[in-house]
CSV table of C-alpha atoms in Angstrom, one decimal:
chain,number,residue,atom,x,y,z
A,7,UNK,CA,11.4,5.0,4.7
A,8,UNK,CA,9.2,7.6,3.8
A,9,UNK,CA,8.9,10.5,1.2
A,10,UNK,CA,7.0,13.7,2.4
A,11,UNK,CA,5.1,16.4,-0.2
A,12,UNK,CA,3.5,18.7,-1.0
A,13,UNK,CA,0.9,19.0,-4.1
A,14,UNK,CA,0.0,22.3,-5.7
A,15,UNK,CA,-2.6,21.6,-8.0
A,16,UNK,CA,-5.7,19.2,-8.2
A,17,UNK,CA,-4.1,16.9,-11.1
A,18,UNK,CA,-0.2,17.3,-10.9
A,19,UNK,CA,2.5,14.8,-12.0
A,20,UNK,CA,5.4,15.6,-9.7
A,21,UNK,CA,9.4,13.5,-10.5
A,22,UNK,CA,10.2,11.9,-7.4
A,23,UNK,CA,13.3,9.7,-9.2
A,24,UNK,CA,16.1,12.0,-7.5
A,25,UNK,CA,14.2,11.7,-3.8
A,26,UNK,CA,14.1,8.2,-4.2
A,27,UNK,CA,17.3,7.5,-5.3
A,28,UNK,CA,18.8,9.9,-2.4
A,29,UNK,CA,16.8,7.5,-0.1
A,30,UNK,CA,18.4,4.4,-2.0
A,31,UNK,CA,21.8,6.3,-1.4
A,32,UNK,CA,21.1,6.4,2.4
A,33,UNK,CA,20.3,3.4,3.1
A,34,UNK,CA,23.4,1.2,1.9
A,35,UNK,CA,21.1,-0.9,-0.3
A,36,UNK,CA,23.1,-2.1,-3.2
A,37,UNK,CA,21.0,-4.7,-5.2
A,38,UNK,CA,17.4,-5.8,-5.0
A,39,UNK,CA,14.1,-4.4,-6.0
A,40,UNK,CA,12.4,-1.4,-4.6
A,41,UNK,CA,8.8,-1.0,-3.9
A,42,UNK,CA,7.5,2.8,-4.1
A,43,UNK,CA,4.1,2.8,-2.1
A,44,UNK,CA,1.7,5.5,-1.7
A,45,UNK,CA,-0.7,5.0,0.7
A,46,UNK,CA,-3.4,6.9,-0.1
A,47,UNK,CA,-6.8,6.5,-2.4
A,48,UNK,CA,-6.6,9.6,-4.4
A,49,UNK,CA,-3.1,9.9,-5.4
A,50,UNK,CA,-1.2,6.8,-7.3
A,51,UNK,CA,2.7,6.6,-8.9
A,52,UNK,CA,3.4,5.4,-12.4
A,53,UNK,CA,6.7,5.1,-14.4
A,54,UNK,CA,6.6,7.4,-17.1
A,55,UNK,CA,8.8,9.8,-19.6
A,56,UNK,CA,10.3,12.4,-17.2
A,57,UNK,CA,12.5,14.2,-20.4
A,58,UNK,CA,9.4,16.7,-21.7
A,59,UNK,CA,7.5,17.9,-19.4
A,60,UNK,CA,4.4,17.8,-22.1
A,61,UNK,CA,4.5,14.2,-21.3
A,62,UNK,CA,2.7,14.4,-17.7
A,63,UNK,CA,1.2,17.1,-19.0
A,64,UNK,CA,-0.7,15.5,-21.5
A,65,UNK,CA,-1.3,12.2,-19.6
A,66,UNK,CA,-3.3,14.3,-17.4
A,67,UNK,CA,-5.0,15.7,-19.9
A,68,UNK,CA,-6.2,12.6,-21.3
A,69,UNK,CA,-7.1,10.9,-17.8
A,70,UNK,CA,-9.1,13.9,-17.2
A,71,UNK,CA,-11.4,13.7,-20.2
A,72,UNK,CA,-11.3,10.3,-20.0
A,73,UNK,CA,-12.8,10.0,-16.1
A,74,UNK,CA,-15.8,12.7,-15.9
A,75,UNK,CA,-15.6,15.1,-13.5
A,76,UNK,CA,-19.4,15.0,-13.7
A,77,UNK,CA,-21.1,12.3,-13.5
A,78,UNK,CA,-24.0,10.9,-11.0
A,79,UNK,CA,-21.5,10.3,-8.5
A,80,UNK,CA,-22.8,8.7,-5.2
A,81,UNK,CA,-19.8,9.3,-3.1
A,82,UNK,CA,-20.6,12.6,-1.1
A,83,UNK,CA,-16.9,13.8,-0.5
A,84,UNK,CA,-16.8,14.9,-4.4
A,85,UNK,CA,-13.9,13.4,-5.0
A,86,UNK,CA,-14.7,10.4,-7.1
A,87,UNK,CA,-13.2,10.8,-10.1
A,88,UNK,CA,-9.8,11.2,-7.9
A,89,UNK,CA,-10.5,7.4,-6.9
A,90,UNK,CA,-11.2,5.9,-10.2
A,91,UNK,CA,-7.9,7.4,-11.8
A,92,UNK,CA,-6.1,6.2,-8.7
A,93,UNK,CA,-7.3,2.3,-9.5
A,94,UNK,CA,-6.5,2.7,-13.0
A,95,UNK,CA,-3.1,4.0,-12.8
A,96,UNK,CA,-2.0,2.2,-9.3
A,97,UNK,CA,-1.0,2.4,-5.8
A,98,UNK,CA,3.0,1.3,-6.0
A,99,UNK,CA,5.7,0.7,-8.8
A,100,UNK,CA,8.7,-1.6,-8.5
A,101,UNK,CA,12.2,-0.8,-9.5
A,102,UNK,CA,15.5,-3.0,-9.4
A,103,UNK,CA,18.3,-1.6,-7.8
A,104,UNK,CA,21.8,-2.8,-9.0
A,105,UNK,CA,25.4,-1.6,-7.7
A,106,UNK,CA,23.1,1.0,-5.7
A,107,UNK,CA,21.1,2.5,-8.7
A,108,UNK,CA,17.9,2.4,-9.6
A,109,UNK,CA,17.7,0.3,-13.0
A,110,UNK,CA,15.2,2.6,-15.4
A,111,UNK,CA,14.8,2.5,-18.7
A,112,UNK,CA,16.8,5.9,-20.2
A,113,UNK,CA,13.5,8.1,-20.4
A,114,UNK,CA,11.8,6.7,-17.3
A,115,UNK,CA,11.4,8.5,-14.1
A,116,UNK,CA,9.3,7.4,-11.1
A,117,UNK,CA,5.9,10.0,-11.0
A,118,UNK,CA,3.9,10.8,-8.1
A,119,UNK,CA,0.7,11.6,-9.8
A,120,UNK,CA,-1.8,13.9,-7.4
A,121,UNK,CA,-5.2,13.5,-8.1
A,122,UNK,CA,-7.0,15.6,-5.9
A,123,UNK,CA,-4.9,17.9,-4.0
A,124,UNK,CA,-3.6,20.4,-3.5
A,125,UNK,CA,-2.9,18.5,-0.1
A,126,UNK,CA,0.6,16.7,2.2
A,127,UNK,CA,1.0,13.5,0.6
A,128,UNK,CA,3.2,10.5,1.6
A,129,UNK,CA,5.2,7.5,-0.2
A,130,UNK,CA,6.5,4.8,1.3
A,131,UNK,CA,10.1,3.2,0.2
A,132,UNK,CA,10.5,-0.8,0.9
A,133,UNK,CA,13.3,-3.0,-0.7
A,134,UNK,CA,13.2,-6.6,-1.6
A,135,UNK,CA,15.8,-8.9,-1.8
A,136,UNK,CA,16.4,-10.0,-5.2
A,137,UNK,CA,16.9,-14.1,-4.8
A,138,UNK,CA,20.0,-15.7,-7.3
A,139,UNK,CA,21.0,-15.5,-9.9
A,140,UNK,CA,21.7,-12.0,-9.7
A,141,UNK,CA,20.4,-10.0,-12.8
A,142,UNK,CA,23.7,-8.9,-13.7
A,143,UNK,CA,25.2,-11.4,-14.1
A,144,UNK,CA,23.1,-12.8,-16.8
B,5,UNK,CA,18.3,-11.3,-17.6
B,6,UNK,CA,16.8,-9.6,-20.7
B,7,UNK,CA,14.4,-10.5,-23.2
B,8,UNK,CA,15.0,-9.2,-26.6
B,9,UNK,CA,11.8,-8.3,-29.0
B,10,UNK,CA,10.6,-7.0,-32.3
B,11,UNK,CA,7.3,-5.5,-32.8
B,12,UNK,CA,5.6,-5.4,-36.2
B,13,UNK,CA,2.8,-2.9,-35.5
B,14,UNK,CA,2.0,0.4,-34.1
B,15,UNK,CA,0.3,-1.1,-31.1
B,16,UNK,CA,0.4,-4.6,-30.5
B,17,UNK,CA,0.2,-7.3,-28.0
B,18,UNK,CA,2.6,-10.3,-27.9
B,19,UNK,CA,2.5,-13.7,-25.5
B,20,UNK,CA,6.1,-13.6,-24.2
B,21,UNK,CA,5.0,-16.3,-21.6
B,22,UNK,CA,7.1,-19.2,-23.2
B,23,UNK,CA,10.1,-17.1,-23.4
B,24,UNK,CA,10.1,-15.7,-19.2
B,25,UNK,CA,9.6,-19.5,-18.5
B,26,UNK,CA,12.7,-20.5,-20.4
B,27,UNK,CA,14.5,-17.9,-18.6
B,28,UNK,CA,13.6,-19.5,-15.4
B,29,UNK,CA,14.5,-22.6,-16.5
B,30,UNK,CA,18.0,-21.5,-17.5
B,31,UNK,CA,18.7,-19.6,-14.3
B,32,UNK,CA,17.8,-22.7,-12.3
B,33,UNK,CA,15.4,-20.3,-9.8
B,34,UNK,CA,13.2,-23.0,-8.6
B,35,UNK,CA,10.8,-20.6,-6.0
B,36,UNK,CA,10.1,-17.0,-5.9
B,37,UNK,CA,8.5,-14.3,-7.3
B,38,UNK,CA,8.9,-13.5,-11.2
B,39,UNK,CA,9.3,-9.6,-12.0
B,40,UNK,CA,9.0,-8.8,-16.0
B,41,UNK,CA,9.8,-5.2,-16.3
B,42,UNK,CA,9.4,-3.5,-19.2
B,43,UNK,CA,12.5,0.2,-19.4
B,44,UNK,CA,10.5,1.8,-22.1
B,45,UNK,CA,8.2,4.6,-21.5
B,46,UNK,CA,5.5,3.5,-24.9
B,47,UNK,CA,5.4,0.1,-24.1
B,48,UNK,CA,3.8,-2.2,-21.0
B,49,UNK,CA,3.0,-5.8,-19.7
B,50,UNK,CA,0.0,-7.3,-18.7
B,51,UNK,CA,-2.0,-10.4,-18.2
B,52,UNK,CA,-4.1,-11.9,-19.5
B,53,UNK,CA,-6.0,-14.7,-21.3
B,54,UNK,CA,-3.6,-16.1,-24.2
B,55,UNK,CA,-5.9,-19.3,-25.7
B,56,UNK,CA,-8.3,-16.5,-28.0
B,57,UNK,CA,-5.9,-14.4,-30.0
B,58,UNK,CA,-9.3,-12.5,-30.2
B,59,UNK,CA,-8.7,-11.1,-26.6
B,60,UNK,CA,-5.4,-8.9,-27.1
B,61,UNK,CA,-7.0,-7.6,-30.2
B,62,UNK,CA,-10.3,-6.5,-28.4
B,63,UNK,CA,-7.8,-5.0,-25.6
B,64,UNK,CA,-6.1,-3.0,-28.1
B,65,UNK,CA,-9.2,-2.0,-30.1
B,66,UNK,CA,-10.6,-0.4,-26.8
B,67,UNK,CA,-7.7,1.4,-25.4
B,68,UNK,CA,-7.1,2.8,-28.8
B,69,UNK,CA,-10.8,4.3,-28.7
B,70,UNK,CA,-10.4,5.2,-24.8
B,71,UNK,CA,-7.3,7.2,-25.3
B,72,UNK,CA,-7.8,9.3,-28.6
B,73,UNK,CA,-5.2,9.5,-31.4
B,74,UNK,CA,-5.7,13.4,-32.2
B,75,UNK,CA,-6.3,16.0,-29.3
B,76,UNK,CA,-4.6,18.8,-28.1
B,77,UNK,CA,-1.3,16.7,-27.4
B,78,UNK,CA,1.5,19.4,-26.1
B,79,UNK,CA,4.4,16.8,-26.8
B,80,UNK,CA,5.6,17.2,-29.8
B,81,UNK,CA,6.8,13.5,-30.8
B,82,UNK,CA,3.4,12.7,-31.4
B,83,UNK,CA,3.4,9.6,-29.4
B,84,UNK,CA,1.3,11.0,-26.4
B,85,UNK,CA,-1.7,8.1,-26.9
B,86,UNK,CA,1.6,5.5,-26.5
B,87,UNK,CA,2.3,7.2,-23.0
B,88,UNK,CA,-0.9,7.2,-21.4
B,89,UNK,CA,-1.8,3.6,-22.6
B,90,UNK,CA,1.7,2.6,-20.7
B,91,UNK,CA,0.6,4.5,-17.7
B,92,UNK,CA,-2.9,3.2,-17.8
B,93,UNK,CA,-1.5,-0.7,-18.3
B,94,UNK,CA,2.1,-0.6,-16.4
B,95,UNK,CA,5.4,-0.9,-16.7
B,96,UNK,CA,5.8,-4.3,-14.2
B,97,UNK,CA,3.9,-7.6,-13.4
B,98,UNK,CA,4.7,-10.0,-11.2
B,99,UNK,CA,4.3,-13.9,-10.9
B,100,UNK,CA,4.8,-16.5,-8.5
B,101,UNK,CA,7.5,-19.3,-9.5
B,102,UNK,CA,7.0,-22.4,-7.5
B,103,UNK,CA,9.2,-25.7,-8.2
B,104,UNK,CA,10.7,-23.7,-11.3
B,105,UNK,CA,7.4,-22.8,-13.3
B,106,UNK,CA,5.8,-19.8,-13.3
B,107,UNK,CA,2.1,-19.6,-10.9
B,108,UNK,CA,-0.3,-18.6,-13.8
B,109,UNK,CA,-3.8,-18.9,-13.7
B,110,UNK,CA,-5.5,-21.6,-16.6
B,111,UNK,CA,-5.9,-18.8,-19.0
B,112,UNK,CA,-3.4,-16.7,-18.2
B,113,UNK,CA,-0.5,-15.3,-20.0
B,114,UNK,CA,2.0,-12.6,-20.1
B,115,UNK,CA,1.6,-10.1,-23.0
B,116,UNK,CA,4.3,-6.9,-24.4
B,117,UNK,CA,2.2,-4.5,-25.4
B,118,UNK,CA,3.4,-2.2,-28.0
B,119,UNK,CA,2.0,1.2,-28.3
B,120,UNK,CA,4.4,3.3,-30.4
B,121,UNK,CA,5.6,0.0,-32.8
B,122,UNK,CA,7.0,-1.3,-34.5
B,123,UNK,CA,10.5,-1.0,-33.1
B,124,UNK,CA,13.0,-3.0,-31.3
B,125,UNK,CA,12.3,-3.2,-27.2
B,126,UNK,CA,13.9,-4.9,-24.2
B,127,UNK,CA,12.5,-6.9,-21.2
B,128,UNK,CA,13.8,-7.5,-17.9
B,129,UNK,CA,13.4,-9.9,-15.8
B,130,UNK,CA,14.3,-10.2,-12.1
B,131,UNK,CA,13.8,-12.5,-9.3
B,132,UNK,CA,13.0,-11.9,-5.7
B,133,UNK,CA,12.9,-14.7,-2.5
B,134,UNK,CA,9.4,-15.5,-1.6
B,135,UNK,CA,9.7,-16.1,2.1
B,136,UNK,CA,8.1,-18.7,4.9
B,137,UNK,CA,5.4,-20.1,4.8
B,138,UNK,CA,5.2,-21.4,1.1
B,139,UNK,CA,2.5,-20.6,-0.2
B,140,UNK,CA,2.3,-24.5,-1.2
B,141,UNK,CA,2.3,-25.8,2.0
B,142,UNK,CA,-0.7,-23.5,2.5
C,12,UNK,CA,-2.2,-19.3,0.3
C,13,UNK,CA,-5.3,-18.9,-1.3
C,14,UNK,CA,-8.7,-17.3,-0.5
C,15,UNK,CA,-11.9,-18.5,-2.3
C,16,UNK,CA,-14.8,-16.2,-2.7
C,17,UNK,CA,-17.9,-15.9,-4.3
C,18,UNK,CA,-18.8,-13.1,-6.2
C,19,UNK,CA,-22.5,-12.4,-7.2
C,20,UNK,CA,-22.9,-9.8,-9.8
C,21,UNK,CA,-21.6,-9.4,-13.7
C,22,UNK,CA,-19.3,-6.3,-12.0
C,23,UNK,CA,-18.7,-6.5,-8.1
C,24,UNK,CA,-15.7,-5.0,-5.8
C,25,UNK,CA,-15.5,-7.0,-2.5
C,26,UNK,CA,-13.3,-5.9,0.2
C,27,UNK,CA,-11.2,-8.7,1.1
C,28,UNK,CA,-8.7,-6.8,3.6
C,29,UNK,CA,-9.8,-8.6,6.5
C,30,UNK,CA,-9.5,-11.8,4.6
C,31,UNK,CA,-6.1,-11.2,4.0
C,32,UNK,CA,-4.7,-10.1,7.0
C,33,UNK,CA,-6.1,-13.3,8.9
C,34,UNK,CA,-4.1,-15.1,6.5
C,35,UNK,CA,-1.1,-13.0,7.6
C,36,UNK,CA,-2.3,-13.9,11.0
C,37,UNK,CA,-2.1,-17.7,10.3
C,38,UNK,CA,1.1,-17.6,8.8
C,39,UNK,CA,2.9,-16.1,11.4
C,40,UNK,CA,4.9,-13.9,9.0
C,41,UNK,CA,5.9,-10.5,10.9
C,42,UNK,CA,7.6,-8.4,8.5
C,43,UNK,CA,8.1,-8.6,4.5
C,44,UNK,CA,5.7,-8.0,1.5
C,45,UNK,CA,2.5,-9.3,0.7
C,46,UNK,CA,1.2,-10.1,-2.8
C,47,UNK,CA,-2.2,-10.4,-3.8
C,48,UNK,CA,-2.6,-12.1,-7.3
C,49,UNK,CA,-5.9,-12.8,-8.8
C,50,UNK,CA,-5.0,-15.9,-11.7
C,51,UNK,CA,-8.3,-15.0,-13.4
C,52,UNK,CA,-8.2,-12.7,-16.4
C,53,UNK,CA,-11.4,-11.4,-16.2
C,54,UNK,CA,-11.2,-10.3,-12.4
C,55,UNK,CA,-8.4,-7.6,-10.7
C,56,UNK,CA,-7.8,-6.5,-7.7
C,57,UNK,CA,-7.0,-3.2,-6.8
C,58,UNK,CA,-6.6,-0.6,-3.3
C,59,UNK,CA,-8.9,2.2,-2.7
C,60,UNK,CA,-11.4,3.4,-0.1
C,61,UNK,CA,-13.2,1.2,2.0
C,62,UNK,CA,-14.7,3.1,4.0
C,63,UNK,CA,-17.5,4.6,1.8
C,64,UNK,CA,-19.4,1.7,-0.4
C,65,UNK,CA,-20.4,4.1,-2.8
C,66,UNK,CA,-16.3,4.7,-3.8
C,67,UNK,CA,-16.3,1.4,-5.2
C,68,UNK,CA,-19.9,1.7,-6.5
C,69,UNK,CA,-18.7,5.2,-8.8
C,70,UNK,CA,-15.8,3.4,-9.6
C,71,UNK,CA,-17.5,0.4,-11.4
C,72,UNK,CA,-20.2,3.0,-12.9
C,73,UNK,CA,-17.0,4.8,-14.2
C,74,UNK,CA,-15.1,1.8,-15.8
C,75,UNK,CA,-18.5,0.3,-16.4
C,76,UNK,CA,-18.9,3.5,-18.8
C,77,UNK,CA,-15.5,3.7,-20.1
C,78,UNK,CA,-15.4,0.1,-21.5
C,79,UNK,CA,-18.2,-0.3,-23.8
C,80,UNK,CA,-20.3,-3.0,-22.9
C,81,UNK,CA,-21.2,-3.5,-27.1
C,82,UNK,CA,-18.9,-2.7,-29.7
C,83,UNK,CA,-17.9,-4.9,-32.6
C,84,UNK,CA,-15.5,-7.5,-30.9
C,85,UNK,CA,-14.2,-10.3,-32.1
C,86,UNK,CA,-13.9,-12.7,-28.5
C,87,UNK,CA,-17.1,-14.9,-29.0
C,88,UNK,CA,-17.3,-15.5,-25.4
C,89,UNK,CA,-19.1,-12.1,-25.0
C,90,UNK,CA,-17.1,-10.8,-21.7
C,91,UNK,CA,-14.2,-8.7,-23.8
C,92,UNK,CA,-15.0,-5.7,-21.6
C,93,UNK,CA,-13.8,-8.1,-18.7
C,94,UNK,CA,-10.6,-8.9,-19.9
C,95,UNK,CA,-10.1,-4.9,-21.1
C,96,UNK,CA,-11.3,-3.8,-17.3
C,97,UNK,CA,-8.8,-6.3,-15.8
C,98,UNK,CA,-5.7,-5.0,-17.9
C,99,UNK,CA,-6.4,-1.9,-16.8
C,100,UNK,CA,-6.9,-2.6,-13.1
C,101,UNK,CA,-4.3,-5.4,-12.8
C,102,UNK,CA,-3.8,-8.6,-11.9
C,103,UNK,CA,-1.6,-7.8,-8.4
C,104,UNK,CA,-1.4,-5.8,-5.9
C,105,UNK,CA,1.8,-5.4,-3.3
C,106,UNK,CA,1.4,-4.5,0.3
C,107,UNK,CA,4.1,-4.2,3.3
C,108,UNK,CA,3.6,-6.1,5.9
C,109,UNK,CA,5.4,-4.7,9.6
C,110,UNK,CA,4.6,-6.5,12.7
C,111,UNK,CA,2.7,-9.3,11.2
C,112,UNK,CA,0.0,-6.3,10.0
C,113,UNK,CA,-0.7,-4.7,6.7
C,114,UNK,CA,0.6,-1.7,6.5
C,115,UNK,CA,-2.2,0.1,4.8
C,116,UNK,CA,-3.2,3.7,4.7
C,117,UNK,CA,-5.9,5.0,7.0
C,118,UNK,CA,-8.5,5.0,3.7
C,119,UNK,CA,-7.3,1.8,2.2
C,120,UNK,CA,-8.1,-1.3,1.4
C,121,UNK,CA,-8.0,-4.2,-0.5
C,122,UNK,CA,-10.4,-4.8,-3.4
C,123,UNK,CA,-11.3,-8.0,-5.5
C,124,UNK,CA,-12.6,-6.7,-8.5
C,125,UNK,CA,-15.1,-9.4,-10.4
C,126,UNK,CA,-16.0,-7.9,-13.9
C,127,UNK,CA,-17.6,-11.7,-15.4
C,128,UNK,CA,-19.2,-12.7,-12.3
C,129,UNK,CA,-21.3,-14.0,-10.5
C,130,UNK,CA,-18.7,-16.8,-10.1
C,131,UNK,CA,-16.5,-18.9,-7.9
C,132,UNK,CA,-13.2,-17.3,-7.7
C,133,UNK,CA,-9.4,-17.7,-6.3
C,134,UNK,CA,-7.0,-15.2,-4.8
C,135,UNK,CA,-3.0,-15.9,-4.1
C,136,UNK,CA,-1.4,-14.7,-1.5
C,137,UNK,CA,2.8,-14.8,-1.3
C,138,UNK,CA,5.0,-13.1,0.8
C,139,UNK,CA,8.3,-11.7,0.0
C,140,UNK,CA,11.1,-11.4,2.4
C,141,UNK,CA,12.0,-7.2,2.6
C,142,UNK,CA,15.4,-6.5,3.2
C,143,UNK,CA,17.5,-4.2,5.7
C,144,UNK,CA,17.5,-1.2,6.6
C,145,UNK,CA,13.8,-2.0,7.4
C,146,UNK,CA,11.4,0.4,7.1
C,147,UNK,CA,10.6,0.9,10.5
C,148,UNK,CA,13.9,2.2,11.6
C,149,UNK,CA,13.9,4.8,8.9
């Protein structure tokens, strides 16, 4: 399954929890583990706070600083600092999915984190099956 | 099943490899793939080499310099370095299990980091089928 | 499975996509996840753009820079910016596999990511069974 969107800026930190658990809902699954993919080389997903906004906010801040925008940069396209902040932060995130809910922790929400849009982006959902014994029962 | 933990320190590193490997070998799993999940959005897991206690302490030294304690942080808890350091390390890891012990490379080991410590913290940990071919008829 | 490489600078990225999918090839496996896991903890691997060698170039200059190469550490060894670089980049990677292919994106591949080298090196690859509805039918 698949997650279509649209950025707006050229660092953004947009909530995808709801969209993925509406995709959860729709497909029947009721335990195992899903894998949210984005398949792309400057955009990445994280787990993070998704209560105060100032969270993202502030992550991107830091990242920002912390990868120079300027720097003597080989890649032609101008867009390397979009790829290095993609590697450190990651291409997909796992969750557990119990009784047909994602299992997060009470302040995390699943991020997609934009790193050089704006621009369409995609995310790919997979599921797992989660092998005996179940966690739930433990 | 679910790993209880104290930390003792504001950020901090701590080997939980023993303790997922006696969860396996309680839940009987005897092949498949290991996920240690951390629910906490200031805390993460990683691995890495667990014989030199001098390694998790470099780790921490560095990301404590890469990710500065005082800048113009817009949340107001304070605990913005403890975000990004999660984001920047992740919330998951996985490891292979194959005839009921966990696939680690000679030095490697599975570490809680702490970045918002001390304070009580959870880990979870959750199974999956690896399918055909085993990898250790490979 | 497992692939062996040699890597032949201190800092190195190596595209081993092509490597991995013949594996998949040799297997026979058709649909399900593939995981990548590097049991060193001074090498990662990561997914990024393969189609421009200086991506990977800017990205080592970038880490290269943001993990000081001297600063008072306490790992005699000498290669603590190794193990910092690996925590960041991680130790696994996950990747659907439909129809016995990767299903990458259009810019992506896989990376191994040697930050001690030159050396000998290992990579695991394990497949995980995905479960229905399957991806494709979505």
């Amino acid at each position: 399954m698949q997650l279509s969107l649209k950025t707006h800026s050229q660092t953004e930190m947009i909530d995808i929890t709801g969209e993925v658990q509406r995709l959860i809902d729709a497909s029947g699954v009721r335990e195992g583990i899903c894998m949210v993919y984005v398949p792309h080389t400057t955009a990445a997903v994280t787990i993070n706070e998704n209560a105060d906004p100032s969270v993202p906010a502030d992550m991107l801040m830091v990242l920002n600083q912390m990868v120079p925008w300027k720097a003597p940069y080989r890649h032609l396209e101008g867009n390397s600092p979009a790829h290095v902040k993609t590697a450190l932060i990651g291409s997909s995130e796992l969750v557990q999915v119990e009784g047909g809910r994602l299992v997060l922790g009470t302040w995390q929400g699943i991020f997609f984190c934009e790193f050089d849009g704006p621009r369409s982006r995609k995310v790919n959902i997979t599921w797992m099956a989660s092998t005996l014994p179940p966690p739930s029962q433990s």
